[in-house]
């Protein structure tokens, strides 16, 4: 356990969290409250996000009830908030995150109802902590002083960012930010060790970062494996992991087809070319991973199959537009297959990777209660028929394993 993170497994962890919430509200130090991992009767409700606001001079919390297809906002006087949160934990939500200027407190409940309280120190000083505006200093999810950043050439001997690595530093922080939010909504008990596989790990920037974040910032046990085809990169990263004393971090030579883990909680594949992304997603689904993070690249499989409907012929006669359509269709089908396999899936822009302009991320978090997929599968078939698509690699892999029903 690091100095910046601590955990408590006392029987009164819930009461401690509620007391800290009372204190944060009374002292106006609360910046955000998040309730996640819903277990209530409303299956469409995903989380509640609350932030302090002033309404007619009265301190209130603006609560956004985030559903699958809509958001509902409710403004509640501060005095009424503790009773509402006490009512919802753990009957309606199994995770709660309390954010203040000097750190975060996380309350989690296991499937057996055991409560765990974790405290995380802030990653960087912030100004105007009590402000409800938009001028607070941007949060950094890793400190520049972390030893692995110096060893991998991101910072110099004095812990200062090397100017040529500023883009990489921005990418690392964005990656950890996305992962932190996914981890907060995933059904993973805080006391559970995490097994992570990073396919195409390269020089290991993000692999080291996620290992460091899990063990040093979150205080979680983690076994992180970087998988890379180039033996020299594997040797370099394993030497750095040993030199820096990163227990539970190691690198293997291979790819997503040759290194097949028995079980993982987190699957990462950034910049996986063409159908390598499909193999990576399939591995994540087959291993029942709670979190799948992919950044696709080089969409080649569907383009030769794509037959433009008559109405779209004038638009798709241009090669650039046809390529963009093939890319959008490929990744849309990937996202829909993930949804059909029980994942809540998002597709959004990510920081550009170091040697490519590709910056799309497909992020999937396993649902605790999968939704019926019959109608979704039928709509997928309609989409394929519209473009005359006969084969999608991910679908083929999933059907071969019985993870999707056969035609």
mmCIF file of C-alpha atoms in Angstrom:
data_model
loop_
_atom_site.group_PDB
_atom_site.id
_atom_site.type_symbol
_atom_site.label_atom_id
_atom_site.label_comp_id
_atom_site.label_asym_id
_atom_site.label_seq_id
_atom_site.Cartn_x
_atom_site.Cartn_y
_atom_site.Cartn_z
ATOM 1 C CA UNK A 1 0.000 0.000 0.000
ATOM 2 C CA UNK A 2 1.420 3.357 -1.000
ATOM 3 C CA UNK A 3 1.650 6.425 1.157
ATOM 4 C CA UNK A 4 -0.898 8.186 -1.054
ATOM 5 C CA UNK A 5 -3.556 5.510 -0.672
ATOM 6 C CA UNK A 6 -5.041 3.641 2.251
ATOM 7 C CA UNK A 7 -7.865 1.162 2.756
ATOM 8 C CA UNK A 8 -10.121 0.162 5.634
ATOM 9 C CA UNK A 9 -12.117 -3.049 5.867
ATOM 10 C CA UNK A 10 -13.839 -2.226 9.166
ATOM 11 C CA UNK A 11 -17.496 -3.271 9.666
ATOM 12 C CA UNK A 12 -18.526 0.399 9.919
ATOM 13 C CA UNK A 13 -16.954 1.438 6.587
ATOM 14 C CA UNK A 14 -20.372 2.609 5.355
ATOM 15 C CA UNK A 15 -20.894 4.719 8.470
ATOM 16 C CA UNK A 16 -17.411 6.203 8.078
ATOM 17 C CA UNK A 17 -18.193 7.154 4.482
ATOM 18 C CA UNK A 18 -21.481 8.792 5.469
ATOM 19 C CA UNK A 19 -19.717 10.715 8.247
ATOM 20 C CA UNK A 20 -17.083 11.934 5.756
ATOM 21 C CA UNK A 21 -19.871 12.987 3.397
ATOM 22 C CA UNK A 22 -21.539 14.969 6.195
ATOM 23 C CA UNK A 23 -18.225 16.666 6.956
ATOM 24 C CA UNK A 24 -17.481 17.459 3.295
ATOM 25 C CA UNK A 25 -20.924 19.022 2.866
ATOM 26 C CA UNK A 26 -20.708 21.007 6.108
ATOM 27 C CA UNK A 27 -17.294 22.439 5.236
ATOM 28 C CA UNK A 28 -18.140 23.027 1.537
ATOM 29 C CA UNK A 29 -15.217 20.810 0.469
ATOM 30 C CA UNK A 30 -17.227 18.410 -1.671
ATOM 31 C CA UNK A 31 -16.422 18.754 -5.382
ATOM 32 C CA UNK A 32 -18.279 15.703 -6.699
ATOM 33 C CA UNK A 33 -20.150 12.604 -5.510
ATOM 34 C CA UNK A 34 -20.684 9.549 -7.718
ATOM 35 C CA UNK A 35 -22.863 6.514 -6.976
ATOM 36 C CA UNK A 36 -22.123 3.589 -9.325
ATOM 37 C CA UNK A 37 -22.651 -0.167 -9.802
ATOM 38 C CA UNK A 38 -26.467 -0.033 -9.597
ATOM 39 C CA UNK A 39 -28.299 -3.047 -8.148
ATOM 40 C CA UNK A 40 -31.774 -1.541 -7.730
ATOM 41 C CA UNK A 41 -34.993 -2.363 -9.540
ATOM 42 C CA UNK A 42 -34.487 0.295 -12.237
ATOM 43 C CA UNK A 43 -32.339 -1.609 -14.727
ATOM 44 C CA UNK A 44 -31.842 1.435 -16.977
ATOM 45 C CA UNK A 45 -30.198 3.552 -14.248
ATOM 46 C CA UNK A 46 -26.400 3.508 -14.566
ATOM 47 C CA UNK A 47 -25.129 5.991 -11.959
ATOM 48 C CA UNK A 48 -25.845 9.217 -10.101
ATOM 49 C CA UNK A 49 -23.410 12.134 -10.386
ATOM 50 C CA UNK A 50 -23.809 15.004 -7.902
ATOM 51 C CA UNK A 51 -22.048 18.388 -7.871
ATOM 52 C CA UNK A 52 -22.505 21.424 -5.610
ATOM 53 C CA UNK A 53 -24.466 24.399 -6.958
ATOM 54 C CA UNK A 54 -26.048 27.556 -5.601
ATOM 55 C CA UNK A 55 -29.791 27.981 -6.262
ATOM 56 C CA UNK A 56 -31.305 31.275 -5.129
ATOM 57 C CA UNK A 57 -28.469 31.641 -2.648
ATOM 58 C CA UNK A 58 -29.074 28.202 -1.116
ATOM 59 C CA UNK A 59 -26.356 25.503 -1.267
ATOM 60 C CA UNK A 60 -27.677 22.493 -3.139
ATOM 61 C CA UNK A 61 -26.424 19.426 -4.944
ATOM 62 C CA UNK A 62 -27.348 18.953 -8.582
ATOM 63 C CA UNK A 63 -27.917 15.214 -9.027
ATOM 64 C CA UNK A 64 -27.785 13.804 -12.531
ATOM 65 C CA UNK A 65 -29.488 10.391 -12.735
ATOM 66 C CA UNK A 66 -27.754 8.851 -15.740
ATOM 67 C CA UNK A 67 -29.888 6.311 -17.572
ATOM 68 C CA UNK A 68 -29.063 4.322 -20.702
ATOM 69 C CA UNK A 69 -30.986 6.668 -23.001
ATOM 70 C CA UNK A 70 -31.569 9.839 -20.976
ATOM 71 C CA UNK A 71 -30.381 11.958 -18.055
ATOM 72 C CA UNK A 72 -32.659 13.269 -15.302
ATOM 73 C CA UNK A 73 -31.471 16.179 -13.153
ATOM 74 C CA UNK A 74 -32.703 16.756 -9.615
ATOM 75 C CA UNK A 75 -31.580 19.621 -7.390
ATOM 76 C CA UNK A 76 -31.579 18.778 -3.692
ATOM 77 C CA UNK A 77 -30.820 20.982 -0.660
ATOM 78 C CA UNK A 78 -27.542 19.974 0.978
ATOM 79 C CA UNK A 79 -29.296 19.067 4.239
ATOM 80 C CA UNK A 80 -31.299 16.337 2.500
ATOM 81 C CA UNK A 81 -28.360 14.682 0.733
ATOM 82 C CA UNK A 82 -26.958 12.465 3.555
ATOM 83 C CA UNK A 83 -30.322 10.782 4.169
ATOM 84 C CA UNK A 84 -30.756 10.051 0.450
ATOM 85 C CA UNK A 85 -27.245 8.589 0.110
ATOM 86 C CA UNK A 86 -27.750 6.465 3.261
ATOM 87 C CA UNK A 87 -30.944 5.103 1.726
ATOM 88 C CA UNK A 88 -29.235 4.196 -1.570
ATOM 89 C CA UNK A 89 -26.142 2.448 -0.121
ATOM 90 C CA UNK A 90 -25.927 -0.492 -0.588
ATOM 91 C CA UNK A 91 -29.538 -1.251 -1.547
ATOM 92 C CA UNK A 92 -29.416 0.600 -4.878
ATOM 93 C CA UNK A 93 -25.669 1.169 -5.520
ATOM 94 C CA UNK A 94 -22.560 -0.805 -4.559
ATOM 95 C CA UNK A 95 -19.941 1.892 -5.269
ATOM 96 C CA UNK A 96 -19.683 5.455 -3.986
ATOM 97 C CA UNK A 97 -16.944 8.008 -4.750
ATOM 98 C CA UNK A 98 -16.549 11.170 -2.666
ATOM 99 C CA UNK A 99 -14.265 13.784 -4.245
ATOM 100 C CA UNK A 100 -12.661 16.648 -2.326
ATOM 101 C CA UNK A 101 -9.824 19.038 -3.141
ATOM 102 C CA UNK A 102 -7.291 16.943 -1.241
ATOM 103 C CA UNK A 103 -8.312 13.527 -2.508
ATOM 104 C CA UNK A 104 -10.997 10.898 -2.983
ATOM 105 C CA UNK A 105 -12.777 8.443 -0.712
ATOM 106 C CA UNK A 106 -14.248 5.300 -2.297
ATOM 107 C CA UNK A 107 -16.779 2.974 -0.686
ATOM 108 C CA UNK A 108 -17.372 -0.413 -2.299
ATOM 109 C CA UNK A 109 -19.533 -3.387 -1.364
ATOM 110 C CA UNK A 110 -18.713 -6.968 -2.326
ATOM 111 C CA UNK A 111 -21.383 -9.365 -3.578
ATOM 112 C CA UNK A 112 -21.661 -10.653 -0.003
ATOM 113 C CA UNK A 113 -22.234 -7.132 1.295
ATOM 114 C CA UNK A 114 -18.779 -6.573 2.803
ATOM 115 C CA UNK A 115 -17.905 -2.865 2.816
ATOM 116 C CA UNK A 116 -14.442 -1.523 1.961
ATOM 117 C CA UNK A 117 -13.324 2.097 2.364
ATOM 118 C CA UNK A 118 -10.372 3.473 0.384
ATOM 119 C CA UNK A 119 -8.751 6.897 0.550
ATOM 120 C CA UNK A 120 -6.708 8.337 -2.317
ATOM 121 C CA UNK A 121 -4.609 11.464 -1.984
ATOM 122 C CA UNK A 122 -4.929 14.108 -4.684
ATOM 123 C CA UNK A 123 -2.468 13.767 -7.548
ATOM 124 C CA UNK A 124 -1.672 17.470 -7.818
ATOM 125 C CA UNK A 125 -2.530 20.633 -5.905
ATOM 126 C CA UNK A 126 -5.646 22.408 -7.081
ATOM 127 C CA UNK A 127 -6.630 26.030 -6.789
ATOM 128 C CA UNK A 128 -10.053 27.329 -5.816
ATOM 129 C CA UNK A 129 -11.118 24.003 -4.366
ATOM 130 C CA UNK A 130 -14.484 25.332 -3.238
ATOM 131 C CA UNK A 131 -15.303 26.892 -6.596
ATOM 132 C CA UNK A 132 -18.132 25.410 -8.603
ATOM 133 C CA UNK A 133 -16.854 26.993 -11.825
ATOM 134 C CA UNK A 134 -14.652 25.657 -14.594
ATOM 135 C CA UNK A 135 -11.296 27.230 -13.699
ATOM 136 C CA UNK A 136 -9.861 24.528 -11.429
ATOM 137 C CA UNK A 137 -6.471 23.142 -12.381
ATOM 138 C CA UNK A 138 -6.624 20.114 -14.642
ATOM 139 C CA UNK A 139 -6.284 16.853 -12.730
ATOM 140 C CA UNK A 140 -3.216 14.744 -13.339
ATOM 141 C CA UNK A 141 -3.637 11.036 -12.749
ATOM 142 C CA UNK A 142 0.091 10.336 -12.361
ATOM 143 C CA UNK A 143 2.889 12.357 -10.820
ATOM 144 C CA UNK A 144 5.863 13.295 -13.012
ATOM 145 C CA UNK A 145 8.051 12.120 -10.140
ATOM 146 C CA UNK A 146 7.115 8.470 -10.696
ATOM 147 C CA UNK A 147 10.367 6.496 -11.279
ATOM 148 C CA UNK A 148 9.137 4.591 -14.350
ATOM 149 C CA UNK A 149 8.654 7.848 -16.248
ATOM 150 C CA UNK A 150 12.325 8.731 -15.781
ATOM 151 C CA UNK A 151 13.456 5.207 -16.691
ATOM 152 C CA UNK A 152 11.390 5.211 -19.901
ATOM 153 C CA UNK A 153 12.646 8.651 -20.940
ATOM 154 C CA UNK A 154 9.504 10.712 -20.307
ATOM 155 C CA UNK A 155 11.185 12.843 -17.628
ATOM 156 C CA UNK A 156 14.789 13.829 -16.997
ATOM 157 C CA UNK A 157 16.989 13.061 -13.977
ATOM 158 C CA UNK A 158 15.306 15.881 -12.027
ATOM 159 C CA UNK A 159 11.765 14.670 -12.713
ATOM 160 C CA UNK A 160 11.024 17.388 -15.272
ATOM 161 C CA UNK A 161 9.048 16.547 -18.418
ATOM 162 C CA UNK A 162 11.239 16.241 -21.513
ATOM 163 C CA UNK A 163 9.634 18.604 -24.084
ATOM 164 C CA UNK A 164 9.675 16.057 -26.899
ATOM 165 C CA UNK A 165 7.657 13.669 -24.680
ATOM 166 C CA UNK A 166 4.830 16.096 -23.874
ATOM 167 C CA UNK A 167 2.504 14.391 -26.333
ATOM 168 C CA UNK A 168 3.239 10.995 -24.795
ATOM 169 C CA UNK A 169 2.708 12.393 -21.274
ATOM 170 C CA UNK A 170 -0.677 13.769 -22.352
ATOM 171 C CA UNK A 171 -1.618 10.389 -23.819
ATOM 172 C CA UNK A 172 -0.620 8.530 -20.641
ATOM 173 C CA UNK A 173 -2.745 10.802 -18.454
ATOM 174 C CA UNK A 174 -5.742 10.580 -20.769
ATOM 175 C CA UNK A 175 -5.455 6.808 -20.839
ATOM 176 C CA UNK A 176 -5.417 6.595 -17.029
ATOM 177 C CA UNK A 177 -8.326 9.041 -16.826
ATOM 178 C CA UNK A 178 -10.437 6.849 -19.128
ATOM 179 C CA UNK A 179 -9.404 3.732 -17.230
ATOM 180 C CA UNK A 180 -10.203 5.269 -13.823
ATOM 181 C CA UNK A 181 -13.739 6.118 -14.904
ATOM 182 C CA UNK A 182 -14.225 2.633 -16.360
ATOM 183 C CA UNK A 183 -12.891 1.011 -13.193
ATOM 184 C CA UNK A 184 -15.271 3.090 -11.087
ATOM 185 C CA UNK A 185 -18.293 1.759 -12.987
ATOM 186 C CA UNK A 186 -17.130 -1.856 -13.363
ATOM 187 C CA UNK A 187 -18.457 -4.591 -11.087
ATOM 188 C CA UNK A 188 -15.068 -5.324 -9.528
ATOM 189 C CA UNK A 189 -14.808 -5.455 -5.711
ATOM 190 C CA UNK A 190 -12.039 -3.204 -4.384
ATOM 191 C CA UNK A 191 -10.359 -6.106 -2.602
ATOM 192 C CA UNK A 192 -10.175 -8.240 -5.775
ATOM 193 C CA UNK A 193 -6.726 -8.476 -7.414
ATOM 194 C CA UNK A 194 -6.859 -7.358 -11.044
ATOM 195 C CA UNK A 195 -5.361 -9.261 -13.965
ATOM 196 C CA UNK A 196 -4.578 -6.970 -16.894
ATOM 197 C CA UNK A 197 -3.376 -7.873 -20.406
ATOM 198 C CA UNK A 198 -2.007 -5.126 -22.668
ATOM 199 C CA UNK A 199 -1.630 -6.412 -26.230
ATOM 200 C CA UNK A 200 0.837 -4.530 -28.408
ATOM 201 C CA UNK A 201 2.516 -2.952 -25.381
ATOM 202 C CA UNK A 202 5.513 -1.539 -27.326
ATOM 203 C CA UNK A 203 7.952 0.240 -25.056
ATOM 204 C CA UNK A 204 5.535 -0.188 -22.163
ATOM 205 C CA UNK A 205 4.528 3.404 -21.416
ATOM 206 C CA UNK A 206 0.877 2.597 -20.802
ATOM 207 C CA UNK A 207 1.590 -0.842 -19.339
ATOM 208 C CA UNK A 208 3.846 0.649 -16.655
ATOM 209 C CA UNK A 209 1.340 3.478 -16.139
ATOM 210 C CA UNK A 210 -1.643 1.225 -15.455
ATOM 211 C CA UNK A 211 0.416 -0.997 -13.145
ATOM 212 C CA UNK A 212 1.723 2.031 -11.248
ATOM 213 C CA UNK A 213 -1.760 3.565 -11.034
ATOM 214 C CA UNK A 214 -3.378 0.378 -9.714
ATOM 215 C CA UNK A 215 -0.750 -0.414 -7.092
ATOM 216 C CA UNK A 216 0.467 3.018 -6.029
ATOM 217 C CA UNK A 217 -2.564 5.268 -6.494
ATOM 218 C CA UNK A 218 -5.475 2.857 -6.036
ATOM 219 C CA UNK A 219 -3.696 0.512 -3.635
ATOM 220 C CA UNK A 220 -4.953 -2.587 -5.491
ATOM 221 C CA UNK A 221 -3.136 -5.826 -6.091
ATOM 222 C CA UNK A 222 -2.542 -6.214 -9.814
ATOM 223 C CA UNK A 223 -0.941 -8.676 -12.208
ATOM 224 C CA UNK A 224 -0.217 -6.783 -15.429
ATOM 225 C CA UNK A 225 1.103 -8.504 -18.556
ATOM 226 C CA UNK A 226 2.421 -6.621 -21.576
ATOM 227 C CA UNK A 227 2.354 -8.609 -24.827
ATOM 228 C CA UNK A 228 4.627 -7.435 -27.629
ATOM 229 C CA UNK A 229 5.920 -9.038 -30.855
ATOM 230 C CA UNK A 230 9.375 -7.429 -30.776
ATOM 231 C CA UNK A 231 11.771 -9.405 -28.533
ATOM 232 C CA UNK A 232 14.015 -6.373 -27.928
ATOM 233 C CA UNK A 233 11.076 -4.394 -26.508
ATOM 234 C CA UNK A 234 10.073 -7.313 -24.277
ATOM 235 C CA UNK A 235 13.627 -7.593 -22.948
ATOM 236 C CA UNK A 236 13.873 -3.833 -22.369
ATOM 237 C CA UNK A 237 10.557 -3.690 -20.481
ATOM 238 C CA UNK A 238 11.233 -6.743 -18.319
ATOM 239 C CA UNK A 239 14.616 -5.287 -17.353
ATOM 240 C CA UNK A 240 12.963 -1.987 -16.410
ATOM 241 C CA UNK A 241 10.263 -3.753 -14.370
ATOM 242 C CA UNK A 242 12.928 -5.650 -12.418
ATOM 243 C CA UNK A 243 15.137 -2.600 -11.981
ATOM 244 C CA UNK A 244 12.255 -0.447 -10.749
ATOM 245 C CA UNK A 245 10.831 -3.186 -8.526
ATOM 246 C CA UNK A 246 7.392 -3.371 -10.103
ATOM 247 C CA UNK A 247 6.088 -6.683 -8.648
ATOM 248 C CA UNK A 248 3.335 -8.250 -10.684
ATOM 249 C CA UNK A 249 4.411 -6.625 -13.960
ATOM 250 C CA UNK A 250 5.964 -8.688 -16.725
ATOM 251 C CA UNK A 251 6.180 -8.764 -20.526
ATOM 252 C CA UNK A 252 5.818 -11.675 -22.959
ATOM 253 C CA UNK A 253 6.793 -12.034 -26.594
ATOM 254 C CA UNK A 254 3.831 -12.721 -28.860
ATOM 255 C CA UNK A 255 0.524 -11.275 -30.006
ATOM 256 C CA UNK A 256 -3.162 -11.633 -29.258
ATOM 257 C CA UNK A 257 -3.345 -14.921 -31.179
ATOM 258 C CA UNK A 258 -0.358 -16.612 -29.542
ATOM 259 C CA UNK A 259 -0.715 -15.383 -25.944
ATOM 260 C CA UNK A 260 -4.153 -16.391 -24.698
ATOM 261 C CA UNK A 261 -4.712 -15.774 -20.977
ATOM 262 C CA UNK A 262 -7.046 -18.060 -19.037
ATOM 263 C CA UNK A 263 -8.750 -15.169 -17.266
ATOM 264 C CA UNK A 264 -8.367 -11.391 -17.135
ATOM 265 C CA UNK A 265 -10.342 -8.509 -15.676
ATOM 266 C CA UNK A 266 -8.949 -5.823 -18.018
ATOM 267 C CA UNK A 267 -8.061 -6.234 -21.712
ATOM 268 C CA UNK A 268 -6.188 -3.444 -23.518
ATOM 269 C CA UNK A 269 -5.267 -3.316 -27.210
ATOM 270 C CA UNK A 270 -4.259 0.082 -28.559
ATOM 271 C CA UNK A 271 -3.374 0.495 -32.220
ATOM 272 C CA UNK A 272 -4.144 -3.143 -33.066
ATOM 273 C CA UNK A 273 -4.090 -3.366 -36.870
ATOM 274 C CA UNK A 274 -7.141 -4.572 -38.821
ATOM 275 C CA UNK A 275 -8.581 -7.874 -37.490
ATOM 276 C CA UNK A 276 -6.040 -7.968 -34.616
ATOM 277 C CA UNK A 277 -8.547 -5.693 -32.885
ATOM 278 C CA UNK A 278 -11.247 -8.335 -33.391
ATOM 279 C CA UNK A 279 -9.032 -11.045 -31.909
ATOM 280 C CA UNK A 280 -8.276 -8.791 -28.943
ATOM 281 C CA UNK A 281 -11.955 -8.018 -28.295
ATOM 282 C CA UNK A 282 -12.788 -11.706 -28.653
ATOM 283 C CA UNK A 283 -10.115 -12.553 -26.090
ATOM 284 C CA UNK A 284 -11.581 -10.021 -23.676
ATOM 285 C CA UNK A 285 -15.118 -11.349 -24.100
ATOM 286 C CA UNK A 286 -14.028 -14.992 -23.893
ATOM 287 C CA UNK A 287 -12.118 -14.277 -20.672
ATOM 288 C CA UNK A 288 -15.159 -12.435 -19.278
ATOM 289 C CA UNK A 289 -13.099 -9.264 -18.822
ATOM 290 C CA UNK A 290 -14.904 -6.512 -16.921
ATOM 291 C CA UNK A 291 -13.181 -3.771 -18.962
ATOM 292 C CA UNK A 292 -12.160 -3.832 -22.646
ATOM 293 C CA UNK A 293 -10.198 -0.879 -24.090
ATOM 294 C CA UNK A 294 -9.345 -0.852 -27.803
ATOM 295 C CA UNK A 295 -7.999 1.712 -30.231
ATOM 296 C CA UNK A 296 -8.631 0.223 -33.704
ATOM 297 C CA UNK A 297 -6.472 0.834 -36.750
ATOM 298 C CA UNK A 298 -6.193 -0.148 -40.436
ATOM 299 C CA UNK A 299 -9.769 -1.223 -41.245
ATOM 300 C CA UNK A 300 -9.210 -3.571 -44.174
ATOM 301 C CA UNK A 301 -11.595 -6.514 -43.831
ATOM 302 C CA UNK A 302 -14.951 -4.938 -44.645
ATOM 303 C CA UNK A 303 -13.923 -2.521 -47.389
ATOM 304 C CA UNK A 304 -13.712 -5.134 -50.217
ATOM 305 C CA UNK A 305 -17.121 -6.521 -49.149
ATOM 306 C CA UNK A 306 -18.870 -3.159 -48.919
ATOM 307 C CA UNK A 307 -21.484 -2.591 -51.611
ATOM 308 C CA UNK A 308 -22.834 0.929 -51.444
ATOM 309 C CA UNK A 309 -26.642 1.205 -51.552
ATOM 310 C CA UNK A 310 -27.868 3.119 -54.608
ATOM 311 C CA UNK A 311 -28.802 6.178 -52.579
ATOM 312 C CA UNK A 312 -25.228 6.460 -51.213
ATOM 313 C CA UNK A 313 -23.407 5.751 -54.493
ATOM 314 C CA UNK A 314 -22.743 9.439 -55.336
ATOM 315 C CA UNK A 315 -21.215 10.031 -51.903
ATOM 316 C CA UNK A 316 -19.209 6.813 -51.660
ATOM 317 C CA UNK A 317 -17.738 6.920 -55.165
ATOM 318 C CA UNK A 318 -14.822 8.821 -53.606
ATOM 319 C CA UNK A 319 -12.164 6.585 -52.104
ATOM 320 C CA UNK A 320 -11.689 8.724 -48.989
ATOM 321 C CA UNK A 321 -15.383 8.621 -48.136
ATOM 322 C CA UNK A 322 -15.587 4.899 -48.856
ATOM 323 C CA UNK A 323 -12.678 4.274 -46.466
ATOM 324 C CA UNK A 324 -14.311 6.386 -43.761
ATOM 325 C CA UNK A 325 -17.582 4.506 -44.237
ATOM 326 C CA UNK A 326 -15.806 1.147 -43.950
ATOM 327 C CA UNK A 327 -14.056 2.317 -40.770
ATOM 328 C CA UNK A 328 -17.283 3.553 -39.199
ATOM 329 C CA UNK A 329 -19.143 0.368 -40.125
ATOM 330 C CA UNK A 330 -16.361 -1.907 -38.834
ATOM 331 C CA UNK A 331 -16.163 -0.214 -35.446
ATOM 332 C CA UNK A 332 -19.928 0.195 -35.124
ATOM 333 C CA UNK A 333 -20.368 -3.554 -35.582
ATOM 334 C CA UNK A 334 -17.626 -4.203 -33.018
ATOM 335 C CA UNK A 335 -19.421 -1.978 -30.513
ATOM 336 C CA UNK A 336 -22.771 -3.645 -31.247
ATOM 337 C CA UNK A 337 -21.327 -7.152 -30.815
ATOM 338 C CA UNK A 338 -19.901 -6.056 -27.458
ATOM 339 C CA UNK A 339 -23.355 -4.771 -26.479
ATOM 340 C CA UNK A 340 -24.868 -8.092 -27.555
ATOM 341 C CA UNK A 341 -22.356 -9.902 -25.314
ATOM 342 C CA UNK A 342 -23.411 -7.951 -22.238
ATOM 343 C CA UNK A 343 -21.196 -4.848 -22.304
ATOM 344 C CA UNK A 344 -22.020 -1.168 -22.021
ATOM 345 C CA UNK A 345 -20.008 0.255 -24.898
ATOM 346 C CA UNK A 346 -18.818 3.719 -25.888
ATOM 347 C CA UNK A 347 -16.938 4.918 -28.979
ATOM 348 C CA UNK A 348 -15.159 8.258 -28.651
ATOM 349 C CA UNK A 349 -12.071 10.251 -29.600
ATOM 350 C CA UNK A 350 -8.879 9.490 -27.715
ATOM 351 C CA UNK A 351 -5.505 11.224 -27.743
ATOM 352 C CA UNK A 352 -3.642 10.504 -30.984
ATOM 353 C CA UNK A 353 -1.144 7.686 -30.641
ATOM 354 C CA UNK A 354 2.515 8.442 -31.148
ATOM 355 C CA UNK A 355 2.943 7.324 -34.747
ATOM 356 C CA UNK A 356 -0.576 7.613 -36.175
ATOM 357 C CA UNK A 357 -3.469 10.036 -36.470
ATOM 358 C CA UNK A 358 -5.897 7.292 -35.409
ATOM 359 C CA UNK A 359 -7.483 8.438 -32.175
ATOM 360 C CA UNK A 360 -10.690 6.450 -31.733
ATOM 361 C CA UNK A 361 -11.306 4.326 -28.648
ATOM 362 C CA UNK A 362 -13.851 1.566 -28.137
ATOM 363 C CA UNK A 363 -14.471 1.207 -24.391
ATOM 364 C CA UNK A 364 -16.657 -1.597 -23.019
ATOM 365 C CA UNK A 365 -17.607 -2.275 -19.393
ATOM 366 C CA UNK A 366 -19.342 -5.528 -18.459
ATOM 367 C CA UNK A 367 -22.913 -5.110 -17.259
ATOM 368 C CA UNK A 368 -23.902 -6.846 -14.043
ATOM 369 C CA UNK A 369 -27.239 -7.718 -15.644
ATOM 370 C CA UNK A 370 -26.989 -8.278 -19.418
ATOM 371 C CA UNK A 371 -29.845 -6.931 -21.522
ATOM 372 C CA UNK A 372 -31.860 -9.120 -23.942
ATOM 373 C CA UNK A 373 -29.976 -9.191 -27.243
ATOM 374 C CA UNK A 374 -32.450 -10.724 -29.694
ATOM 375 C CA UNK A 375 -33.631 -7.417 -31.142
ATOM 376 C CA UNK A 376 -30.072 -6.049 -31.240
ATOM 377 C CA UNK A 377 -28.802 -9.074 -33.177
ATOM 378 C CA UNK A 378 -31.630 -8.646 -35.686
ATOM 379 C CA UNK A 379 -30.684 -4.994 -36.221
ATOM 380 C CA UNK A 380 -27.040 -6.006 -36.716
ATOM 381 C CA UNK A 381 -28.134 -8.384 -39.480
ATOM 382 C CA UNK A 382 -30.149 -5.579 -41.095
ATOM 383 C CA UNK A 383 -27.112 -3.295 -41.001
ATOM 384 C CA UNK A 384 -24.908 -5.955 -42.586
ATOM 385 C CA UNK A 385 -27.503 -6.610 -45.294
ATOM 386 C CA UNK A 386 -27.774 -2.886 -46.069
ATOM 387 C CA UNK A 387 -24.058 -2.830 -46.944
ATOM 388 C CA UNK A 388 -23.895 -6.418 -48.291
ATOM 389 C CA UNK A 389 -21.473 -7.505 -45.553
ATOM 390 C CA UNK A 390 -21.129 -11.287 -45.401
ATOM 391 C CA UNK A 391 -18.354 -11.687 -42.814
ATOM 392 C CA UNK A 392 -17.067 -9.750 -39.814
ATOM 393 C CA UNK A 393 -14.067 -11.297 -38.050
ATOM 394 C CA UNK A 394 -15.318 -10.623 -34.509
ATOM 395 C CA UNK A 395 -18.706 -12.172 -35.259
ATOM 396 C CA UNK A 396 -17.022 -15.263 -36.721
ATOM 397 C CA UNK A 397 -14.836 -15.689 -33.621
ATOM 398 C CA UNK A 398 -17.729 -15.191 -31.210
ATOM 399 C CA UNK A 399 -20.018 -17.634 -33.006
ATOM 400 C CA UNK A 400 -17.271 -20.268 -33.167
ATOM 401 C CA UNK A 401 -17.036 -20.131 -29.362
ATOM 402 C CA UNK A 402 -20.807 -20.094 -28.880
ATOM 403 C CA UNK A 403 -20.670 -16.576 -27.433
ATOM 404 C CA UNK A 404 -23.292 -15.496 -29.969
ATOM 405 C CA UNK A 405 -26.216 -17.656 -31.112
ATOM 406 C CA UNK A 406 -25.775 -19.304 -34.489
ATOM 407 C CA UNK A 407 -27.786 -18.095 -37.480
#
